[in-house]
């Protein structure tokens, strides 16, 4: 028989420190095991012995549950669109934008004189109510509405207010804002890479380049540019030559009204959140550079009642595979499909219903830097172009129904030749012969070629561009025996690297780029991209020096594309552009067209969207079934 003399209880319970308490949470019971050390006495054969025993028992204790809860924000409960930009936008400045990322944002922040109908592609009124053209086709007059306010958004308070002038009067977008915006783009001090699109405007080219037709310093000033506000509601453009497509150019971001007062106050910082003044359907709430961006609905927008989406949360994820994973997890509402996932998506009964593949007026190409050896020799350029198996690339890498390209402008653009009818197709024997002809003249072996020239193919950071580069790099090795290195850069840096006046030692040998239509005419393609006198000319055609500070004068291609832009006979224009395309891609082989784009993307069933082919995405016209989206997020 046992008799207890002393009881010692030792209980040690380790509790985790809480991070944040949940208000009103009830204590939560928990069963734990405790260890007791007990001193007892026993009788053993008539003797009393003191012993120590260790026993275990279960007891119920309670602890306070502390749960981390995200603080409420002013975005809770708002209709939210979740998108991935794919990269850091280089700018929001309409005068400086050159890329689709910036253009998409500008379309939702700033209003243009005209816009493209997202379904038909026709030019429609926006800021302008109507327009007319003189009998000679040179003077275009736009009449403007007077009820679109300039607004300022305060990210700290979430308030959007109408901008006022120095006298306290509300500012509405007017013709003087349009005139200022156009002249600011043309002003060489602005350094707009897209200013060449304005060269159709009288004296714009001479003032932007600083040289007259004879190459002498110009005596003209911005006052001589052919754009003038006649009054607050009327703006007039005078052109160098007739251009029936000018209403489409007039609506481009580079000619949108710009807030002079904000730009003069903040300089290049004027596009930052909290500083920027805008006039479009959305305002800029947040811009975390390299991370994310948020737009919120402008309550003072003229059609605000028709804008259902209140918040647009934008990520900047460069890896398409990561973005697609977020889409599958319902964290993005729409996104592109990485080519390695395309077969799986097509076979999936759910994802295949969300998949859309359709042609878009864009072309993917490799530009040869014509002033950088060995691509300063046309035979090398022809060899590298003809060694690309475009159909094999589409079938085995891209898999999105893209059209192999041998010329620049895609189907649907006025003046574009039928794909495959001009330029260089895949011809490995011809490619080898062209390269061998170069080697023979130089007295050089292929090994010496590879050791002499450090050929670098550059592309902006992207899994898709990397796959294409790897495939074509291997084609060049298999078909020509050449060694090519591949490098990538972040988008904003990349755009600076491939400028035509970047020091040649800092430029790639070959660069990747895509071109999408600003308006549906060949003038926007062969002339504005490749004309050495008036185009962006990143390939450095007809350059007198490696960094293209001077040109050697217009070639047949330059003269042909300039003449086609002012030719009034449509059939003659078509013939001229076909010839120009062939010169560019075959005779000069200034670049290697690779494929005409298709849009390959998936969209959640709760998002109703359109697919504009021109002018950028109009997120303000999209709609979300909130109940369906919320249900999917549970």
mmCIF file of N, CA, C and O in Angstrom, residues 216-290:
data_model
loop_
_atom_site.group_PDB
_atom_site.id
_atom_site.type_symbol
_atom_site.label_atom_id
_atom_site.label_comp_id
_atom_site.label_asym_id
_atom_site.label_seq_id
_atom_site.Cartn_x
_atom_site.Cartn_y
_atom_site.Cartn_z
ATOM 1 N N UNK A 216 22.276 72.232 -93.851
ATOM 2 C CA UNK A 216 22.742 73.380 -93.067
ATOM 3 C C UNK A 216 21.883 73.549 -91.815
ATOM 4 O O UNK A 216 20.722 73.132 -91.791
ATOM 5 N N UNK A 217 22.431 74.167 -90.774
ATOM 6 C CA UNK A 217 21.635 74.412 -89.567
ATOM 7 C C UNK A 217 20.360 75.190 -89.913
ATOM 8 O O UNK A 217 20.405 76.166 -90.662
ATOM 9 N N UNK A 218 19.250 74.729 -89.405
ATOM 10 C CA UNK A 218 17.978 75.359 -89.744
ATOM 11 C C UNK A 218 17.833 76.722 -89.068
ATOM 12 O O UNK A 218 18.358 76.950 -87.977
ATOM 13 N N UNK A 219 17.114 77.587 -89.724
ATOM 14 C CA UNK A 219 16.782 78.884 -89.145
ATOM 15 C C UNK A 219 15.349 78.905 -88.632
ATOM 16 O O UNK A 219 14.893 79.908 -88.087
ATOM 17 N N UNK A 220 14.645 77.779 -88.795
ATOM 18 C CA UNK A 220 13.254 77.700 -88.346
ATOM 19 C C UNK A 220 13.193 77.467 -86.837
ATOM 20 O O UNK A 220 14.127 76.927 -86.229
ATOM 21 N N UNK A 221 12.090 77.858 -86.248
ATOM 22 C CA UNK A 221 11.846 77.631 -84.819
ATOM 23 C C UNK A 221 10.543 76.864 -84.658
ATOM 24 O O UNK A 221 9.823 76.595 -85.629
ATOM 25 N N UNK A 222 10.216 76.527 -83.425
ATOM 26 C CA UNK A 222 8.985 75.798 -83.158
ATOM 27 C C UNK A 222 7.753 76.584 -83.596
ATOM 28 O O UNK A 222 6.702 75.994 -83.867
ATOM 29 N N UNK A 223 7.880 77.890 -83.694
ATOM 30 C CA UNK A 223 6.752 78.703 -84.173
ATOM 31 C C UNK A 223 6.421 78.406 -85.627
ATOM 32 O O UNK A 223 5.316 78.714 -86.095
ATOM 33 N N UNK A 224 7.364 77.789 -86.341
ATOM 34 C CA UNK A 224 7.150 77.498 -87.759
ATOM 35 C C UNK A 224 6.581 76.111 -88.011
ATOM 36 O O UNK A 224 6.328 75.741 -89.160
ATOM 37 N N UNK A 225 6.382 75.338 -86.947
ATOM 38 C CA UNK A 225 5.791 74.010 -87.107
ATOM 39 C C UNK A 225 4.336 74.155 -87.537
ATOM 40 O O UNK A 225 3.610 75.030 -87.059
ATOM 41 N N UNK A 226 3.883 73.266 -88.410
ATOM 42 C CA UNK A 226 2.531 73.355 -88.947
ATOM 43 C C UNK A 226 1.457 72.844 -88.022
ATOM 44 O O UNK A 226 0.621 72.005 -88.424
ATOM 45 N N UNK A 227 1.427 73.297 -86.791
ATOM 46 C CA UNK A 227 0.342 72.993 -85.859
ATOM 47 C C UNK A 227 0.029 74.258 -85.081
ATOM 48 O O UNK A 227 0.934 74.913 -84.552
ATOM 49 N N UNK A 228 -1.258 74.613 -85.024
ATOM 50 C CA UNK A 228 -1.627 75.868 -84.385
ATOM 51 C C UNK A 228 -3.041 75.784 -83.814
ATOM 52 O O UNK A 228 -3.972 75.322 -84.481
ATOM 53 N N UNK A 229 -3.185 76.229 -82.565
ATOM 54 C CA UNK A 229 -4.502 76.361 -81.956
ATOM 55 C C UNK A 229 -5.126 77.657 -82.453
ATOM 56 O O UNK A 229 -4.586 78.742 -82.209
ATOM 57 N N UNK A 230 -6.238 77.554 -83.154
ATOM 58 C CA UNK A 230 -6.921 78.751 -83.644
ATOM 59 C C UNK A 230 -7.717 79.406 -82.534
ATOM 60 O O UNK A 230 -7.888 80.635 -82.514
ATOM 61 N N UNK A 231 -8.222 78.598 -81.628
ATOM 62 C CA UNK A 231 -8.873 79.054 -80.404
ATOM 63 C C UNK A 231 -8.896 77.849 -79.473
ATOM 64 O O UNK A 231 -8.296 76.813 -79.780
ATOM 65 N N UNK A 232 -9.587 77.939 -78.340
ATOM 66 C CA UNK A 232 -9.543 76.848 -77.369
ATOM 67 C C UNK A 232 -10.138 75.549 -77.906
ATOM 68 O O UNK A 232 -9.786 74.469 -77.432
ATOM 69 N N UNK A 233 -11.020 75.634 -78.878
ATOM 70 C CA UNK A 233 -11.700 74.427 -79.340
ATOM 71 C C UNK A 233 -11.373 74.053 -80.786
ATOM 72 O O UNK A 233 -12.024 73.186 -81.359
ATOM 73 N N UNK A 234 -10.342 74.664 -81.370
ATOM 74 C CA UNK A 234 -9.992 74.360 -82.757
ATOM 75 C C UNK A 234 -8.476 74.288 -82.914
ATOM 76 O O UNK A 234 -7.761 75.228 -82.551
ATOM 77 N N UNK A 235 -7.980 73.180 -83.453
ATOM 78 C CA UNK A 235 -6.557 73.051 -83.720
ATOM 79 C C UNK A 235 -6.382 72.662 -85.182
ATOM 80 O O UNK A 235 -7.163 71.886 -85.738
ATOM 81 N N UNK A 236 -5.345 73.221 -85.795
ATOM 82 C CA UNK A 236 -5.136 73.028 -87.230
ATOM 83 C C UNK A 236 -3.729 72.507 -87.490
ATOM 84 O O UNK A 236 -2.759 72.991 -86.912
ATOM 85 N N UNK A 237 -3.649 71.506 -88.373
ATOM 86 C CA UNK A 237 -2.366 70.945 -88.777
ATOM 87 C C UNK A 237 -2.162 71.209 -90.267
ATOM 88 O O UNK A 237 -3.073 70.969 -91.073
ATOM 89 N N UNK A 238 -0.970 71.680 -90.620
ATOM 90 C CA UNK A 238 -0.590 71.841 -92.014
ATOM 91 C C UNK A 238 0.479 70.814 -92.338
ATOM 92 O O UNK A 238 1.471 70.683 -91.604
ATOM 93 N N UNK A 239 0.289 70.067 -93.420
ATOM 94 C CA UNK A 239 1.175 68.953 -93.742
ATOM 95 C C UNK A 239 2.162 69.314 -94.846
ATOM 96 O O UNK A 239 1.972 70.278 -95.588
ATOM 97 N N UNK A 240 3.194 68.498 -94.932
ATOM 98 C CA UNK A 240 4.176 68.651 -96.002
ATOM 99 C C UNK A 240 3.603 68.189 -97.342
ATOM 100 O O UNK A 240 3.919 68.732 -98.397
ATOM 101 N N UNK A 241 2.775 67.162 -97.295
ATOM 102 C CA UNK A 241 2.143 66.623 -98.484
ATOM 103 C C UNK A 241 0.845 65.940 -98.078
ATOM 104 O O UNK A 241 0.644 65.612 -96.894
ATOM 105 N N UNK A 242 -0.067 65.732 -99.004
ATOM 106 C CA UNK A 242 -1.344 65.097 -98.655
ATOM 107 C C UNK A 242 -1.134 63.711 -98.053
ATOM 108 O O UNK A 242 -0.268 62.953 -98.476
ATOM 109 N N UNK A 243 -1.932 63.388 -97.047
ATOM 110 C CA UNK A 243 -1.865 62.080 -96.394
ATOM 111 C C UNK A 243 -3.245 61.756 -95.844
ATOM 112 O O UNK A 243 -3.646 62.275 -94.803
ATOM 113 N N UNK A 244 -3.957 60.900 -96.549
ATOM 114 C CA UNK A 244 -5.312 60.567 -96.136
ATOM 115 C C UNK A 244 -5.382 59.853 -94.802
ATOM 116 O O UNK A 244 -6.433 59.822 -94.160
ATOM 117 N N UNK A 245 -4.265 59.294 -94.357
ATOM 118 C CA UNK A 245 -4.231 58.573 -93.083
ATOM 119 C C UNK A 245 -3.910 59.490 -91.900
ATOM 120 O O UNK A 245 -3.731 59.021 -90.777
ATOM 121 N N UNK A 246 -3.845 60.808 -92.129
ATOM 122 C CA UNK A 246 -3.423 61.698 -91.047
ATOM 123 C C UNK A 246 -4.338 61.650 -89.815
ATOM 124 O O UNK A 246 -3.832 61.761 -88.686
ATOM 125 N N UNK A 247 -5.657 61.510 -89.937
ATOM 126 C CA UNK A 247 -6.475 61.409 -88.714
ATOM 127 C C UNK A 247 -6.029 60.289 -87.776
ATOM 128 O O UNK A 247 -6.190 60.396 -86.563
ATOM 129 N N UNK A 248 -5.452 59.212 -88.332
ATOM 130 C CA UNK A 248 -4.930 58.137 -87.480
ATOM 131 C C UNK A 248 -3.678 58.603 -86.750
ATOM 132 O O UNK A 248 -3.491 58.325 -85.554
ATOM 133 N N UNK A 249 -2.807 59.323 -87.437
ATOM 134 C CA UNK A 249 -1.602 59.855 -86.793
ATOM 135 C C UNK A 249 -1.985 60.872 -85.725
ATOM 136 O O UNK A 249 -1.384 60.927 -84.647
ATOM 137 N N UNK A 250 -3.013 61.685 -86.010
ATOM 138 C CA UNK A 250 -3.419 62.737 -85.075
ATOM 139 C C UNK A 250 -3.837 62.178 -83.721
ATOM 140 O O UNK A 250 -3.744 62.870 -82.700
ATOM 141 N N UNK A 251 -4.289 60.932 -83.677
ATOM 142 C CA UNK A 251 -4.698 60.335 -82.414
ATOM 143 C C UNK A 251 -3.594 59.611 -81.684
ATOM 144 O O UNK A 251 -3.810 59.109 -80.567
ATOM 145 N N UNK A 252 -2.394 59.539 -82.258
ATOM 146 C CA UNK A 252 -1.293 58.823 -81.613
ATOM 147 C C UNK A 252 -0.828 59.551 -80.357
ATOM 148 O O UNK A 252 -1.010 60.759 -80.208
ATOM 149 N N UNK A 253 -0.212 58.800 -79.455
ATOM 150 C CA UNK A 253 0.205 59.330 -78.160
ATOM 151 C C UNK A 253 1.139 60.522 -78.275
ATOM 152 O O UNK A 253 1.105 61.428 -77.445
ATOM 153 N N UNK A 254 1.982 60.555 -79.305
ATOM 154 C CA UNK A 254 2.959 61.632 -79.443
ATOM 155 C C UNK A 254 2.305 62.977 -79.740
ATOM 156 O O UNK A 254 2.927 64.027 -79.554
ATOM 157 N N UNK A 255 1.036 62.958 -80.204
ATOM 158 C CA UNK A 255 0.326 64.206 -80.499
ATOM 159 C C UNK A 255 -0.803 64.458 -79.502
ATOM 160 O O UNK A 255 -1.658 65.304 -79.732
ATOM 161 N N UNK A 256 -0.782 63.742 -78.392
ATOM 162 C CA UNK A 256 -1.812 63.967 -77.379
ATOM 163 C C UNK A 256 -1.508 65.234 -76.578
ATOM 164 O O UNK A 256 -0.338 65.620 -76.424
ATOM 165 N N UNK A 257 -2.544 65.869 -76.048
ATOM 166 C CA UNK A 257 -2.324 67.056 -75.210
ATOM 167 C C UNK A 257 -1.491 66.699 -73.986
ATOM 168 O O UNK A 257 -1.657 65.620 -73.404
ATOM 169 N N UNK A 258 -0.594 67.601 -73.612
ATOM 170 C CA UNK A 258 0.305 67.373 -72.482
ATOM 171 C C UNK A 258 0.222 68.548 -71.509
ATOM 172 O O UNK A 258 0.021 69.693 -71.931
ATOM 173 N N UNK A 259 0.351 68.299 -70.201
ATOM 174 C CA UNK A 259 0.171 69.345 -69.183
ATOM 175 C C UNK A 259 1.424 70.211 -69.016
ATOM 176 O O UNK A 259 2.324 69.885 -68.232
ATOM 177 N N UNK A 260 1.480 71.303 -69.699
ATOM 178 C CA UNK A 260 2.666 72.167 -69.702
ATOM 179 C C UNK A 260 3.058 72.606 -68.298
ATOM 180 O O UNK A 260 4.243 72.603 -67.943
ATOM 181 N N UNK A 261 2.078 72.984 -67.476
ATOM 182 C CA UNK A 261 2.354 73.480 -66.131
ATOM 183 C C UNK A 261 3.035 72.429 -65.260
ATOM 184 O O UNK A 261 3.951 72.749 -64.497
ATOM 185 N N UNK A 262 2.620 71.172 -65.379
ATOM 186 C CA UNK A 262 3.213 70.088 -64.576
ATOM 187 C C UNK A 262 4.607 69.750 -65.068
ATOM 188 O O UNK A 262 5.527 69.535 -64.268
ATOM 189 N N UNK A 263 4.771 69.694 -66.376
ATOM 190 C CA UNK A 263 6.073 69.374 -66.965
ATOM 191 C C UNK A 263 7.094 70.445 -66.604
ATOM 192 O O UNK A 263 8.249 70.140 -66.253
ATOM 193 N N UNK A 264 6.695 71.703 -66.652
ATOM 194 C CA UNK A 264 7.627 72.792 -66.318
ATOM 195 C C UNK A 264 7.946 72.816 -64.830
ATOM 196 O O UNK A 264 9.045 73.217 -64.435
ATOM 197 N N UNK A 265 7.023 72.370 -64.001
ATOM 198 C CA UNK A 265 7.268 72.365 -62.557
ATOM 199 C C UNK A 265 8.173 71.224 -62.116
ATOM 200 O O UNK A 265 9.075 71.412 -61.297
ATOM 201 N N UNK A 266 7.952 70.024 -62.666
ATOM 202 C CA UNK A 266 8.656 68.846 -62.161
ATOM 203 C C UNK A 266 9.704 68.278 -63.118
ATOM 204 O O UNK A 266 10.438 67.355 -62.748
ATOM 205 N N UNK A 267 9.795 68.792 -64.343
ATOM 206 C CA UNK A 267 10.775 68.254 -65.277
ATOM 207 C C UNK A 267 10.470 66.804 -65.606
ATOM 208 O O UNK A 267 9.309 66.402 -65.708
ATOM 209 N N UNK A 268 11.501 65.983 -65.739
ATOM 210 C CA UNK A 268 11.305 64.587 -66.145
ATOM 211 C C UNK A 268 10.588 63.762 -65.083
ATOM 212 O O UNK A 268 10.100 62.668 -65.360
ATOM 213 N N UNK A 269 10.463 64.277 -63.856
ATOM 214 C CA UNK A 269 9.767 63.558 -62.781
ATOM 215 C C UNK A 269 8.254 63.713 -62.864
ATOM 216 O O UNK A 269 7.523 63.117 -62.070
ATOM 217 N N UNK A 270 7.764 64.463 -63.825
ATOM 218 C CA UNK A 270 6.338 64.795 -63.845
ATOM 219 C C UNK A 270 5.437 63.578 -64.018
ATOM 220 O O UNK A 270 4.249 63.632 -63.673
ATOM 221 N N UNK A 271 5.968 62.441 -64.481
ATOM 222 C CA UNK A 271 5.149 61.259 -64.714
ATOM 223 C C UNK A 271 5.008 60.374 -63.474
ATOM 224 O O UNK A 271 4.342 59.341 -63.528
ATOM 225 N N UNK A 272 5.599 60.765 -62.348
ATOM 226 C CA UNK A 272 5.535 59.932 -61.149
ATOM 227 C C UNK A 272 4.181 60.079 -60.450
ATOM 228 O O UNK A 272 3.506 61.108 -60.549
ATOM 229 N N UNK A 273 3.797 59.028 -59.703
ATOM 230 C CA UNK A 273 2.552 59.058 -58.941
ATOM 231 C C UNK A 273 2.587 60.212 -57.941
ATOM 232 O O UNK A 273 3.589 60.438 -57.270
ATOM 233 N N UNK A 274 1.511 60.949 -57.855
ATOM 234 C CA UNK A 274 1.420 62.093 -56.956
ATOM 235 C C UNK A 274 1.818 63.402 -57.599
ATOM 236 O O UNK A 274 1.508 64.471 -57.072
ATOM 237 N N UNK A 275 2.522 63.341 -58.741
ATOM 238 C CA UNK A 275 2.935 64.548 -59.452
ATOM 239 C C UNK A 275 2.157 64.710 -60.759
ATOM 240 O O UNK A 275 1.821 65.825 -61.155
ATOM 241 N N UNK A 276 1.874 63.619 -61.411
ATOM 242 C CA UNK A 276 1.331 63.627 -62.769
ATOM 243 C C UNK A 276 -0.097 64.169 -62.811
ATOM 244 O O UNK A 276 -0.911 63.910 -61.922
ATOM 245 N N UNK A 277 -0.388 64.961 -63.831
ATOM 246 C CA UNK A 277 -1.749 65.381 -64.163
ATOM 247 C C UNK A 277 -2.156 64.665 -65.442
ATOM 248 O O UNK A 277 -1.373 64.600 -66.403
ATOM 249 N N UNK A 278 -3.372 64.126 -65.472
ATOM 250 C CA UNK A 278 -3.827 63.334 -66.615
ATOM 251 C C UNK A 278 -5.222 63.770 -67.028
ATOM 252 O O UNK A 278 -5.831 64.639 -66.399
ATOM 253 N N UNK A 279 -5.751 63.132 -68.065
ATOM 254 C CA UNK A 279 -7.080 63.504 -68.538
ATOM 255 C C UNK A 279 -7.874 62.324 -69.080
ATOM 256 O O UNK A 279 -8.882 62.508 -69.757
ATOM 257 N N UNK A 280 -7.404 61.098 -68.803
ATOM 258 C CA UNK A 280 -8.036 59.913 -69.356
ATOM 259 C C UNK A 280 -8.946 59.194 -68.377
ATOM 260 O O UNK A 280 -9.241 59.698 -67.291
ATOM 261 N N UNK A 281 -9.380 57.982 -68.714
ATOM 262 C CA UNK A 281 -10.316 57.223 -67.876
ATOM 263 C C UNK A 281 -9.735 56.777 -66.534
ATOM 264 O O UNK A 281 -10.488 56.507 -65.602
ATOM 265 N N UNK A 282 -8.392 56.687 -66.448
ATOM 266 C CA UNK A 282 -7.760 56.252 -65.207
ATOM 267 C C UNK A 282 -6.703 57.262 -64.767
ATOM 268 O O UNK A 282 -6.224 58.085 -65.570
ATOM 269 N N UNK A 283 -6.361 57.184 -63.480
ATOM 270 C CA UNK A 283 -5.290 57.999 -62.913
ATOM 271 C C UNK A 283 -4.252 57.060 -62.317
ATOM 272 O O UNK A 283 -4.523 55.891 -62.041
ATOM 273 N N UNK A 284 -3.043 57.585 -62.111
ATOM 274 C CA UNK A 284 -1.937 56.773 -61.579
ATOM 275 C C UNK A 284 -1.935 56.833 -60.059
ATOM 276 O O UNK A 284 -1.724 57.884 -59.460
ATOM 277 N N UNK A 285 -2.174 55.686 -59.441
ATOM 278 C CA UNK A 285 -2.213 55.609 -57.979
ATOM 279 C C UNK A 285 -0.851 55.257 -57.390
ATOM 280 O O UNK A 285 -0.456 55.792 -56.358
ATOM 281 N N UNK A 286 -0.131 54.354 -58.057
ATOM 282 C CA UNK A 286 1.139 53.869 -57.483
ATOM 283 C C UNK A 286 2.028 53.356 -58.603
ATOM 284 O O UNK A 286 1.558 52.764 -59.569
ATOM 285 N N UNK A 287 3.316 53.604 -58.456
ATOM 286 C CA UNK A 287 4.311 53.060 -59.397
ATOM 287 C C UNK A 287 5.527 52.659 -58.581
ATOM 288 O O UNK A 287 6.340 53.486 -58.209
ATOM 289 N N UNK A 288 5.631 51.377 -58.278
ATOM 290 C CA UNK A 288 6.809 50.839 -57.601
ATOM 291 C C UNK A 288 7.737 50.354 -58.700
ATOM 292 O O UNK A 288 7.507 49.294 -59.296
ATOM 293 N N UNK A 289 8.752 51.121 -59.000
ATOM 294 C CA UNK A 289 9.601 50.841 -60.155
ATOM 295 C C UNK A 289 10.225 49.451 -60.053
ATOM 296 O O UNK A 289 10.809 49.086 -59.035
ATOM 297 N N UNK A 290 10.054 48.690 -61.125
ATOM 298 C CA UNK A 290 10.584 47.334 -61.164
ATOM 299 C C UNK A 290 9.703 46.318 -60.484
ATOM 300 O O UNK A 290 10.019 45.129 -60.489
#
